Amino acid sequence: MSRAQVLERSPKKRAVLEKDKLSKRTSIIQAAASILQKKDWSELSMDEVAKRAKIAKGTLYLYFPTKEDLCLRIHSADYESWFLDLNEFLNTCSQLDAKKFSNWFVQSMDRHTRFLKLLPIVPTILEKNASIQTIREFKTNIKLQISNVLPQLIRFFPFFSEQSGFLFLMQCHALAVGSWSHGFPSIQVREAVKDTDLELFVLDYKSFLETSILHLLKGHSTT
């Protein structure tokens, strides 16, 4: 066996290779995340990501087979950041009621703009074209984040069980996603409803979301 083959098989060499892979992977995610901070998902190109990460386009596809796969990884990291924000909020609260929670939820979107930008396209675009492994890891991460924050949520809202608290956070997510198209309609939709009695289909996103979460939380308290 040659010296090169021995080195390739050695634990130390494998560790170096794994470290290099992790470094490249991190560099790619950071490059794409930086672009998405300024651009919409539709404007993101893998060419631009490869150039920003200073790697060949072919190398990029070895790590992330599709743009959707890459964006779902970024969204998973953004989810973690949002849940850290929620954890910090709950940890620093001495008192918390439904109105204060619903207001925090909506205001948090301003601090996590990339998270909000990708949120509505996760089920319709990203999850349809990402790998099974990436989707599984994404869902596992969300489950972990929710499980970690539940004890704090239940501390303030003791009518929640772990199951109903989990359901409540999933319902908040569904409201945030489902009302997006009404709060931020396309140019064509805005033109179609402009100066007509159809304008009621265009919502004030923050106001609608805050009110909906408030009513949802109050509803849970009475069941």
Coordinates of C-alpha atoms in Angstrom, one line a residue:
M1 CA 0.0 0.0 0.0
S2 CA 1.3 3.4 -1.0
R3 CA 2.0 6.2 1.5
A4 CA -0.9 8.2 0.0
Q5 CA -3.3 5.4 0.5
V6 CA -2.2 5.0 4.1
L7 CA -2.8 8.7 4.7
E8 CA -6.2 8.6 3.0
R9 CA -7.3 5.8 5.3
S10 CA -5.9 7.3 8.5
P11 CA -8.3 8.8 11.1
K12 CA -6.3 12.0 11.1
K13 CA -6.5 12.4 7.3
R14 CA -10.3 11.7 7.4
A15 CA -10.7 14.3 10.1
V16 CA -8.9 16.9 8.0
L17 CA -11.1 16.0 5.0
E18 CA -14.3 16.3 7.0
K19 CA -13.2 19.6 8.5
D20 CA -12.5 20.9 4.9
K21 CA -16.0 19.7 3.8
L22 CA -17.6 21.4 6.7
S23 CA -15.7 24.6 6.0
K24 CA -16.8 24.6 2.4
R25 CA -20.4 23.8 3.3
T26 CA -20.5 26.7 5.8
S27 CA -18.9 29.0 3.3
I28 CA -21.6 28.2 0.8
I29 CA -24.4 28.7 3.2
Q30 CA -23.0 32.0 4.4
A31 CA -22.6 33.2 0.8
A32 CA -26.2 32.3 -0.1
A33 CA -27.6 33.7 3.1
S34 CA -25.8 37.0 2.5
I35 CA -27.3 37.3 -1.0
L36 CA -30.8 36.4 0.3
Q37 CA -30.6 39.2 2.8
K38 CA -30.7 41.6 -0.1
K39 CA -32.5 39.6 -2.9
D40 CA -35.6 37.6 -3.2
W41 CA -35.4 33.8 -3.6
S42 CA -36.3 34.1 -7.3
E43 CA -33.4 36.4 -7.9
L44 CA -30.8 34.0 -6.3
S45 CA -28.6 32.1 -8.8
M46 CA -26.3 29.2 -8.0
D47 CA -23.7 31.0 -10.2
E48 CA -23.7 34.0 -7.9
V49 CA -23.5 31.8 -4.8
A50 CA -20.5 29.9 -6.3
K51 CA -18.7 33.1 -7.1
R52 CA -19.4 34.6 -3.7
A53 CA -18.2 31.4 -2.0
K54 CA -15.2 31.3 -4.3
I55 CA -15.8 27.7 -5.5
A56 CA -16.5 26.1 -8.8
K57 CA -20.2 25.7 -9.7
G58 CA -19.8 21.9 -10.0
T59 CA -18.4 21.8 -6.4
L60 CA -21.4 23.8 -5.2
Y61 CA -23.8 21.1 -6.6
L62 CA -21.9 18.4 -4.8
Y63 CA -22.9 20.0 -1.5
F64 CA -26.3 21.3 -2.5
P65 CA -28.0 19.5 -5.5
T66 CA -30.7 22.2 -5.9
K67 CA -31.2 25.9 -5.1
E68 CA -34.2 24.8 -3.0
D69 CA -32.1 22.4 -1.0
L70 CA -29.6 25.2 -0.2
C71 CA -32.4 27.7 0.7
L72 CA -34.1 25.2 3.0
R73 CA -30.8 24.7 4.9
I74 CA -30.6 28.5 5.3
H75 CA -34.2 28.7 6.4
S76 CA -33.5 26.0 9.0
A77 CA -30.7 28.1 10.5
D78 CA -32.9 31.2 10.4
Y79 CA -35.6 29.2 12.3
E80 CA -33.0 28.5 15.0
S81 CA -32.2 32.2 15.2
W82 CA -35.9 33.0 15.5
F83 CA -36.4 30.5 18.3
L84 CA -33.3 31.8 20.2
D85 CA -35.0 35.2 20.0
L86 CA -38.2 33.7 21.4
N87 CA -36.4 31.9 24.1
E88 CA -34.6 35.1 25.2
F89 CA -37.9 36.9 25.2
L90 CA -39.6 34.3 27.4
N91 CA -36.6 34.1 29.7
T92 CA -36.6 37.9 30.3
C93 CA -40.3 38.2 30.9
S94 CA -41.7 38.5 34.4
Q95 CA -45.2 38.5 33.2
L96 CA -46.8 37.6 29.8
D97 CA -50.3 37.7 28.5
A98 CA -51.9 36.9 25.2
K99 CA -51.7 40.5 23.9
K100 CA -48.0 40.8 24.7
F101 CA -47.1 37.5 23.2
S102 CA -49.0 38.2 19.9
N103 CA -47.4 41.6 19.7
W104 CA -43.9 40.1 20.2
F105 CA -44.6 37.5 17.5
V106 CA -45.4 40.0 14.9
Q107 CA -42.6 42.5 15.8
S108 CA -40.1 39.7 15.7
M109 CA -40.6 39.5 11.9
D110 CA -38.8 42.8 11.6
R111 CA -35.7 41.3 13.2
H112 CA -35.8 38.2 11.0
T113 CA -36.5 39.5 7.5
R114 CA -34.8 36.7 5.6
F115 CA -36.7 34.2 7.7
L116 CA -40.0 35.9 6.8
K117 CA -39.0 36.2 3.1
L118 CA -38.6 32.4 2.8
L119 CA -41.4 31.3 5.1
P120 CA -44.3 31.4 2.6
I121 CA -42.4 29.5 -0.1
V122 CA -41.2 26.6 2.1
P123 CA -44.2 24.3 1.5
T124 CA -45.0 25.3 -2.0
I125 CA -41.4 25.5 -3.5
L126 CA -38.5 24.6 -1.2
E127 CA -39.9 21.4 0.2
K128 CA -41.0 20.2 -3.2
N129 CA -37.5 20.3 -4.7
A130 CA -35.2 19.6 -1.7
S131 CA -33.8 16.2 -0.9
I132 CA -35.5 13.8 1.4
Q133 CA -32.6 14.0 3.8
T134 CA -32.6 17.8 3.9
I135 CA -36.4 17.9 4.5
R136 CA -36.1 15.3 7.3
E137 CA -33.3 17.3 9.0
F138 CA -35.3 20.5 8.6
K139 CA -38.4 19.0 10.2
T140 CA -36.3 17.4 13.0
N141 CA -34.7 20.7 13.7
I142 CA -38.1 22.5 14.0
K143 CA -39.4 19.8 16.3
L144 CA -36.3 20.2 18.5
Q145 CA -36.6 24.0 18.6
I146 CA -40.3 23.8 19.5
S147 CA -39.7 21.2 22.2
N148 CA -37.0 23.4 23.7
V149 CA -39.2 26.4 24.0
L150 CA -42.4 24.6 25.2
P151 CA -41.5 24.6 29.0
Q152 CA -41.1 28.4 28.9
L153 CA -44.4 28.8 27.0
I154 CA -46.3 26.5 29.4
R155 CA -44.8 28.5 32.4
F156 CA -46.8 31.6 31.3
F157 CA -49.7 29.7 29.8
P158 CA -50.3 26.7 32.0
F159 CA -53.5 25.7 30.2
F160 CA -51.1 24.3 27.5
S161 CA -49.9 20.7 27.6
E162 CA -46.9 19.8 25.6
Q163 CA -49.2 18.5 22.8
S164 CA -51.5 21.6 22.7
G165 CA -48.5 24.0 23.1
F166 CA -46.8 22.3 20.1
L167 CA -50.1 22.6 18.1
F168 CA -50.4 26.3 19.0
L169 CA -47.0 27.1 17.7
M170 CA -47.7 25.2 14.5
Q171 CA -51.0 27.1 14.2
C172 CA -49.1 30.4 14.5
H173 CA -46.8 29.2 11.8
A174 CA -49.8 28.3 9.6
L175 CA -51.3 31.8 10.1
A176 CA -48.0 33.5 9.2
V177 CA -47.7 31.5 6.0
G178 CA -51.4 31.5 5.0
S179 CA -52.0 35.2 5.4
W180 CA -48.8 36.2 3.5
S181 CA -50.3 36.3 0.1
H182 CA -53.1 38.6 1.3
G183 CA -50.7 40.9 3.1
F184 CA -48.2 41.0 0.2
P185 CA -50.1 40.3 -3.0
S186 CA -48.6 40.5 -6.5
I187 CA -48.6 43.6 -8.5
Q188 CA -51.3 42.0 -10.7
V189 CA -53.6 41.3 -7.8
R190 CA -53.1 44.9 -6.4
E191 CA -54.1 46.2 -9.8
A192 CA -57.1 43.9 -10.1
V193 CA -58.6 44.9 -6.8
K194 CA -57.6 48.6 -6.8
D195 CA -60.5 51.0 -6.3
T196 CA -63.0 48.2 -6.1
D197 CA -64.9 46.5 -3.4
L198 CA -62.4 43.6 -3.8
E199 CA -59.7 45.6 -1.9
L200 CA -60.8 43.8 1.3
F201 CA -58.8 40.8 0.1
V202 CA -55.6 42.9 0.7
L203 CA -54.8 42.8 4.4
D204 CA -52.6 44.7 6.8
Y205 CA -50.3 41.6 7.4
K206 CA -49.0 42.6 10.8
S207 CA -52.3 43.7 12.2
F208 CA -54.2 40.6 10.9
L209 CA -51.5 38.2 12.1
E210 CA -51.4 39.8 15.6
T211 CA -55.1 39.8 16.0
S212 CA -55.4 36.2 14.8
I213 CA -52.7 34.9 17.2
L214 CA -54.3 36.9 20.0
H215 CA -57.7 35.2 19.3
L216 CA -56.1 31.8 18.9
L217 CA -54.3 32.0 22.2
K218 CA -57.4 33.2 24.0
G219 CA -59.3 30.3 22.4
H220 CA -56.8 27.8 23.7
S221 CA -57.2 29.3 27.2
T222 CA -60.9 28.5 27.2
T223 CA -60.8 24.9 25.9

